[in-house]
XYZ file of C-alpha atoms in Angstrom:
437
model
C 82.286 -11.948 3.413
C 82.094 -15.363 1.740
C 82.691 -13.883 -1.699
C 85.816 -12.081 -0.335
C 87.216 -15.349 0.991
C 86.591 -17.061 -2.334
C 88.292 -14.192 -4.168
C 91.344 -14.423 -1.857
C 91.597 -18.105 -2.565
C 91.567 -17.490 -6.282
C 94.382 -14.924 -5.940
C 96.649 -17.439 -4.060
C 96.567 -20.767 -5.921
C 100.071 -21.704 -4.695
C 98.606 -22.527 -1.385
C 97.291 -25.691 -2.917
C 100.800 -26.744 -4.138
C 99.915 -26.379 -7.837
C 101.742 -23.731 -9.911
C 99.775 -21.379 -12.051
C 102.453 -21.063 -14.812
C 105.999 -22.378 -15.605
C 108.857 -21.599 -17.984
C 110.143 -24.294 -20.347
C 113.333 -24.157 -22.433
C 113.279 -25.136 -26.072
C 115.918 -25.590 -28.562
C 115.144 -22.274 -30.181
C 114.642 -20.148 -27.055
C 112.370 -19.515 -24.076
C 108.730 -18.502 -24.167
C 105.938 -18.133 -21.582
C 102.943 -20.569 -21.589
C 99.739 -20.099 -19.460
C 98.005 -23.293 -18.522
C 94.122 -23.611 -18.783
C 92.004 -22.999 -15.622
C 91.160 -26.098 -13.694
C 87.537 -27.303 -13.327
C 87.539 -26.170 -9.702
C 88.640 -22.665 -10.633
C 85.872 -22.494 -13.242
C 83.282 -23.552 -10.683
C 84.514 -20.887 -8.250
C 84.356 -18.225 -10.921
C 80.838 -19.324 -11.874
C 79.776 -19.205 -8.237
C 81.243 -15.720 -7.911
C 79.373 -14.571 -10.998
C 76.131 -16.152 -9.800
C 76.494 -14.565 -6.371
C 77.177 -11.175 -7.935
C 74.143 -11.518 -10.241
C 71.935 -12.677 -7.356
C 73.025 -9.704 -5.251
C 72.321 -7.274 -8.072
C 68.952 -8.929 -8.707
C 68.106 -8.721 -4.989
C 69.038 -5.045 -4.823
C 66.996 -4.330 -7.968
C 64.013 -6.257 -6.571
C 64.208 -4.381 -3.274
C 64.339 -1.082 -5.114
C 61.336 -2.086 -7.241
C 59.400 -3.203 -4.177
C 60.173 0.077 -2.431
C 59.049 1.949 -5.527
C 55.842 -0.136 -5.791
C 55.130 0.389 -2.084
C 55.593 4.121 -2.455
C 53.272 4.118 -5.493
C 50.644 2.104 -3.621
C 50.839 4.476 -0.679
C 50.494 7.394 -3.047
C 47.487 5.808 -4.762
C 45.925 4.971 -1.393
C 46.400 8.515 -0.129
C 44.910 9.891 -3.328
C 41.990 7.463 -3.022
C 41.390 8.455 0.593
C 41.546 12.119 -0.290
C 39.139 11.559 -3.178
C 36.858 9.594 -0.866
C 36.971 12.416 1.681
C 36.124 14.997 -0.960
C 33.306 12.861 -2.378
C 31.896 12.217 1.100
C 31.988 15.954 1.862
C 30.298 16.645 -1.461
C 27.597 14.068 -0.676
C 27.017 15.663 2.727
C 26.845 19.150 1.170
C 24.416 17.983 -1.506
C 22.286 16.335 1.166
C 22.175 19.552 3.180
C 21.286 21.531 0.054
C 18.133 19.446 -0.488
C 16.644 20.151 2.950
C 14.686 23.303 2.024
C 13.557 21.928 -1.333
C 12.483 18.665 0.296
C 10.547 20.547 2.986
C 8.681 22.483 0.288
C 8.016 19.242 -1.562
C 6.609 17.574 1.548
C 4.288 20.526 2.169
C 3.089 20.233 -1.427
C 2.648 16.477 -1.050
C 0.670 17.021 2.151
C -1.465 19.646 0.381
C -2.102 17.216 -2.460
C -2.999 14.475 0.035
C -5.399 16.832 1.871
C -6.981 17.915 -1.431
C -7.353 14.310 -2.477
C -9.059 13.539 0.834
C -11.321 16.587 0.400
C -12.209 15.573 -3.152
C -12.995 12.045 -1.978
C -15.222 13.493 0.747
C -17.004 15.728 -1.786
C -17.609 12.730 -4.024
C -19.051 10.814 -1.073
C -21.279 13.748 -0.081
C -22.340 14.191 -3.698
C -23.311 10.527 -3.986
C -25.283 10.650 -0.706
C -27.201 13.757 -1.859
C -28.055 12.167 -5.189
C -29.360 9.078 -3.402
C -31.493 11.198 -1.035
C -32.810 13.199 -3.973
C -33.735 10.016 -5.837
C -35.588 8.650 -2.794
C -37.549 11.875 -2.300
C -38.466 12.062 -5.985
C -39.630 8.422 -5.804
C -41.839 9.212 -2.794
C -43.306 12.286 -4.450
C -43.888 10.826 -7.917
C -47.174 8.912 -7.116
C -48.708 12.102 -5.683
C -47.890 14.321 -8.626
C -50.870 13.268 -10.877
C -53.319 13.947 -8.044
C -51.689 17.261 -7.257
C -51.874 18.227 -10.907
C -55.575 17.273 -11.134
C -56.370 19.184 -7.962
C -54.618 22.241 -9.297
C -56.582 22.064 -12.596
C -60.015 20.799 -11.451
C -60.318 21.213 -7.671
C -64.141 21.049 -7.474
C -64.558 18.152 -9.874
C -61.839 16.204 -8.099
C -63.374 16.681 -4.670
C -66.968 16.015 -5.832
C -66.106 13.057 -8.097
C -67.434 10.680 -5.450
C -70.645 11.684 -3.597
C -69.885 11.639 0.145
C -71.573 12.939 3.275
C -70.596 16.474 4.181
C -68.512 15.476 7.202
C -66.449 12.999 5.180
C -66.038 15.513 2.364
C -64.653 18.028 4.871
C -62.320 15.380 6.285
C -61.136 14.570 2.774
C -60.572 18.218 2.086
C -58.465 18.534 5.215
C -56.455 15.436 4.228
C -55.878 16.835 0.773
C -54.838 20.146 2.305
C -52.329 18.391 4.571
C -51.064 16.288 1.681
C -50.493 19.408 -0.388
C -48.467 20.889 2.456
C -46.353 17.717 2.554
C -45.880 17.857 -1.194
C -44.798 21.476 -0.948
C -42.350 20.603 1.855
C -40.862 17.732 -0.141
C -40.612 19.951 -3.191
C -38.673 22.550 -1.210
C -36.351 19.816 0.167
C -35.707 18.552 -3.354
C -34.995 22.080 -4.509
C -32.602 22.653 -1.592
C -30.757 19.420 -2.253
C -30.438 20.220 -5.933
C -29.035 23.633 -4.991
C -26.596 21.975 -2.573
C -25.624 19.437 -5.216
C -24.929 22.220 -7.708
C -22.761 23.948 -5.085
C -20.867 20.698 -4.470
C -20.347 20.244 -8.202
C -18.856 23.729 -8.402
C -16.646 23.205 -5.340
C -15.531 19.837 -6.660
C -14.573 21.346 -10.023
C -12.608 24.071 -8.190
C -10.835 21.544 -5.956
C -9.959 19.365 -8.952
C -8.512 22.381 -10.758
C -6.445 23.225 -7.679
C -5.415 19.579 -7.436
C -4.099 19.620 -10.998
C -2.010 22.708 -10.206
C -0.668 21.189 -6.973
C 0.177 17.885 -8.699
C 2.052 19.771 -11.426
C 3.988 21.714 -8.802
C 4.622 18.531 -6.820
C 6.064 16.680 -9.818
C 8.343 19.606 -10.659
C 9.590 19.828 -7.063
C 9.945 16.052 -6.852
C 12.089 16.001 -9.985
C 14.370 18.714 -8.556
C 14.744 16.918 -5.219
C 15.347 13.540 -6.869
C 18.104 14.931 -9.067
C 19.858 16.454 -6.045
C 19.429 13.267 -3.988
C 20.829 11.086 -6.776
C 23.788 13.443 -7.216
C 24.573 12.998 -3.505
C 24.187 9.226 -3.865
C 26.575 9.106 -6.845
C 29.161 11.107 -4.899
C 28.885 8.699 -1.961
C 29.157 5.654 -4.236
C 32.361 7.117 -5.704
C 33.597 7.630 -2.163
C 32.847 4.017 -1.241
C 34.566 2.757 -4.398
C 37.642 4.956 -3.925
C 38.527 3.825 -0.423
C 37.319 0.933 1.694
C 35.959 1.979 5.077
C 34.584 0.487 8.240
C 31.063 1.307 7.038
C 31.249 -1.618 4.611
C 31.820 -3.996 7.518
C 28.968 -2.326 9.401
C 26.570 -2.772 6.471
C 27.612 -6.393 5.979
C 27.041 -7.098 9.677
C 23.515 -5.677 9.385
C 22.767 -7.837 6.328
C 23.598 -10.977 8.285
C 21.215 -10.054 11.099
C 17.963 -11.919 11.703
C 16.009 -8.962 13.096
C 16.247 -5.203 13.485
C 17.336 -5.586 17.104
C 20.017 -8.075 16.023
C 21.115 -5.688 13.247
C 21.581 -2.809 15.698
C 23.525 -5.049 18.085
C 25.783 -6.298 15.282
C 26.383 -2.762 14.016
C 27.444 -1.513 17.450
C 29.692 -4.558 18.001
C 31.321 -4.105 14.589
C 31.941 -0.406 15.192
C 33.396 -1.121 18.626
C 35.759 -3.714 17.128
C 36.724 -1.350 14.318
C 37.590 1.361 16.846
C 39.770 -1.141 18.766
C 41.492 -2.192 15.540
C 42.210 1.424 14.646
C 43.635 2.090 18.110
C 45.904 -0.971 17.805
C 46.998 0.195 14.367
C 47.800 3.625 15.821
C 49.942 2.094 18.591
C 51.734 -0.133 16.074
C 52.452 2.885 13.870
C 53.842 4.762 16.880
C 56.147 1.847 17.694
C 57.350 1.986 14.082
C 57.833 5.771 14.473
C 55.260 6.390 11.712
C 53.511 9.257 13.404
C 51.553 10.235 10.287
C 49.912 6.799 10.079
C 49.253 6.828 13.836
C 47.559 10.224 13.626
C 45.452 9.080 10.647
C 44.298 5.931 12.491
C 43.386 7.884 15.618
C 41.559 10.493 13.556
C 39.540 7.767 11.842
C 38.724 6.162 15.194
C 37.605 9.531 16.562
C 35.403 10.097 13.494
C 33.799 6.688 13.990
C 33.091 7.437 17.628
C 31.812 10.992 17.256
C 31.247 11.734 13.569
C 27.924 9.975 12.985
C 25.730 12.808 14.209
C 24.858 15.109 17.112
C 22.248 12.800 18.602
C 18.582 13.774 18.769
C 16.677 16.608 20.415
C 12.946 17.169 20.993
C 11.154 18.612 17.976
C 10.427 22.328 17.749
C 8.466 24.486 15.316
C 11.663 24.822 13.278
C 12.247 21.070 13.112
C 11.864 19.169 9.875
C 8.711 17.394 11.096
C 7.433 13.959 10.098
C 9.669 11.995 7.716
C 6.839 11.635 5.194
C 3.564 13.341 4.238
C 0.272 11.616 5.058
C -1.481 10.480 8.203
C -0.472 8.386 11.210
C -1.915 4.903 10.854
C -0.531 3.380 14.056
C 0.904 5.457 16.896
C 3.648 4.440 19.328
C 2.352 1.970 21.922
C -0.897 1.331 20.026
C -2.163 -2.262 20.537
C -1.234 -4.605 17.670
C -1.332 -8.379 17.116
C 2.280 -8.633 18.311
C 1.823 -6.302 21.284
C 2.200 -2.533 21.721
C 3.608 -0.813 18.620
C 7.357 -0.158 18.901
C 7.272 2.660 16.348
C 4.997 4.883 14.279
C 3.386 3.695 11.040
C 2.485 6.346 8.461
C 0.010 6.058 5.551
C 1.654 8.306 2.937
C 0.547 9.328 -0.569
C 1.803 7.444 -3.622
C 5.522 8.049 -4.320
C 5.793 10.418 -1.368
C 9.317 11.631 -0.611
C 10.901 10.264 2.591
C 13.144 12.608 4.594
C 15.962 11.922 7.047
C 14.597 12.100 10.619
C 17.964 13.290 11.988
C 21.435 14.441 10.978
C 23.771 11.478 10.852
C 25.297 8.640 8.859
C 23.580 5.825 6.971
C 24.563 2.518 8.573
C 22.455 0.307 6.297
C 20.387 0.824 3.152
C 18.714 -1.979 1.218
C 16.267 -4.877 1.369
C 15.979 -6.498 4.811
C 13.971 -9.604 5.663
C 10.210 -8.908 5.600
C 10.684 -5.166 6.090
C 11.149 -4.454 2.374
C 13.480 -1.574 1.561
C 14.904 -0.389 4.877
C 17.529 2.022 6.146
C 19.201 2.612 9.491
C 20.363 6.152 10.274
C 22.979 6.619 13.002
C 22.049 9.934 14.648
C 24.977 9.802 17.081
C 25.165 9.132 20.829
C 23.842 5.588 20.182
C 20.510 6.836 18.764
C 19.406 5.214 15.507
C 16.293 5.633 13.384
C 14.949 2.671 11.414
C 12.812 3.472 8.344
C 11.136 0.488 6.645
C 8.696 0.098 3.759
C 10.306 2.429 1.211
C 9.960 1.802 -2.513
C 13.246 3.424 -3.517
C 16.326 4.368 -1.479
C 18.392 7.372 -2.569
C 21.340 7.021 -0.156
C 24.221 4.584 0.380
C 25.821 3.113 3.477
C 28.372 5.506 4.950
C 26.687 8.607 3.550
C 26.259 11.653 5.798
C 22.736 13.118 5.612
C 21.171 16.264 7.010
C 17.973 16.380 9.046
C 15.130 16.752 6.556
C 17.120 15.782 3.432
C 15.583 13.422 0.866
C 16.612 9.794 1.449
C 14.077 7.893 -0.692
C 10.533 7.514 -2.003
C 7.467 5.458 -1.129
C 6.158 2.918 -3.663
C 3.649 3.763 -6.368
C 0.056 3.200 -5.225
C -3.126 3.655 -7.247
C -5.615 2.828 -4.491
C -5.835 -0.907 -5.169
C -4.438 -3.680 -2.987
C -2.754 -3.057 0.341
C -1.613 0.491 0.904
C 2.170 0.998 1.312
C 3.149 2.237 4.771
C 6.302 3.676 6.317
C 7.364 2.222 9.660
C 9.550 4.554 11.745
C 11.326 3.229 14.820
C 13.780 5.021 17.130
C 16.310 2.938 19.046
C 18.738 3.894 21.778
C 21.271 1.149 22.296
C 19.280 -2.061 22.486
C 15.879 -0.546 23.351
C 13.135 1.320 21.519
C 12.129 4.924 22.253
C 8.931 6.791 21.363
C 9.948 8.737 18.219
C 6.982 11.161 18.291
C 8.639 13.849 20.473
C 11.608 13.979 18.085
C 9.702 14.257 14.802
């Protein structure tokens, strides 16, 4: 409107009492002369031009901003779609490793049992050799006498002149001694036979162990490749689109204890769900129903998409999360009170499996627990696995019950043995995990 008023003023200069042009007579005739614009007119024209340029610049900037916004929305949608596809791929790859990982764990358990059997055979072999050495040492001083008696019985018995009664007594003693020598000789023979049998069994077990180890390494390589493929897909998903799981993981990192980590995770997820609900309502007020539906869908996935919860173990369940033996059972007395989880003593580099179907809330180093992960099983149940040597999953990744999620550290028998601590939490409290493994 202002520019229109200015333009009207320029078209009616007579209103100011100053003519725009005049006619002057000359001696030779009349001609028309146009006088130069005044300084005020020039300023008005410059202002008009500046206003026109500013308006055009503003319109162009608005158009560019609208174009940039549309491009950003397009890129964001593409990133979210890529993230969704990568997350689905990671979940599918995780599910595909379940059978292979189960076979690997059975092989690892077989190798651990064989190793224990071989160790027991070595111990038994050593004990037999020691017994054999002691019996040979006891028998050795009697062997020269036994040999002389066998070669020269009369001369040996009559070497010293004795009364008849003492000679008979000596003969009886020698007879008893020979029986003892014969008994010890049979025992030595039996132990040597047993030792030879142990040597044969040990050689057979070691041959079987070599075959099992070869099979184990082949299976382990297959499972590791599949697990790392799932991890790479999840990492691409995390890089393509930011998600609430990043805030969840960061909240866990700031925690001072496992209990604090679980509390922070649940608080962060609750806040994220509230934020998504507010975003959905705001989108509805702006009549952006697509954005509202997307926010509500994401909130629903956060609330229900982690996992189905946990159920008591059956014969078809995946079983313990790692091969080996139970070192400390739930509730077992410890220095800090009854054990709040189960501690396993696994073989070196044993594969660790997911104890439930769900989503990884946290994966990484944590305080004094070493490499640790928290698996959200759904319905406020979470498994904590601590003591791993290598983690093969990322925060936000969906995993299947029994899928490979990491490996135990290398251990050659020296120093303290690596252990896997498994804890099950429901809300803020701990639950005995044994019935669910």
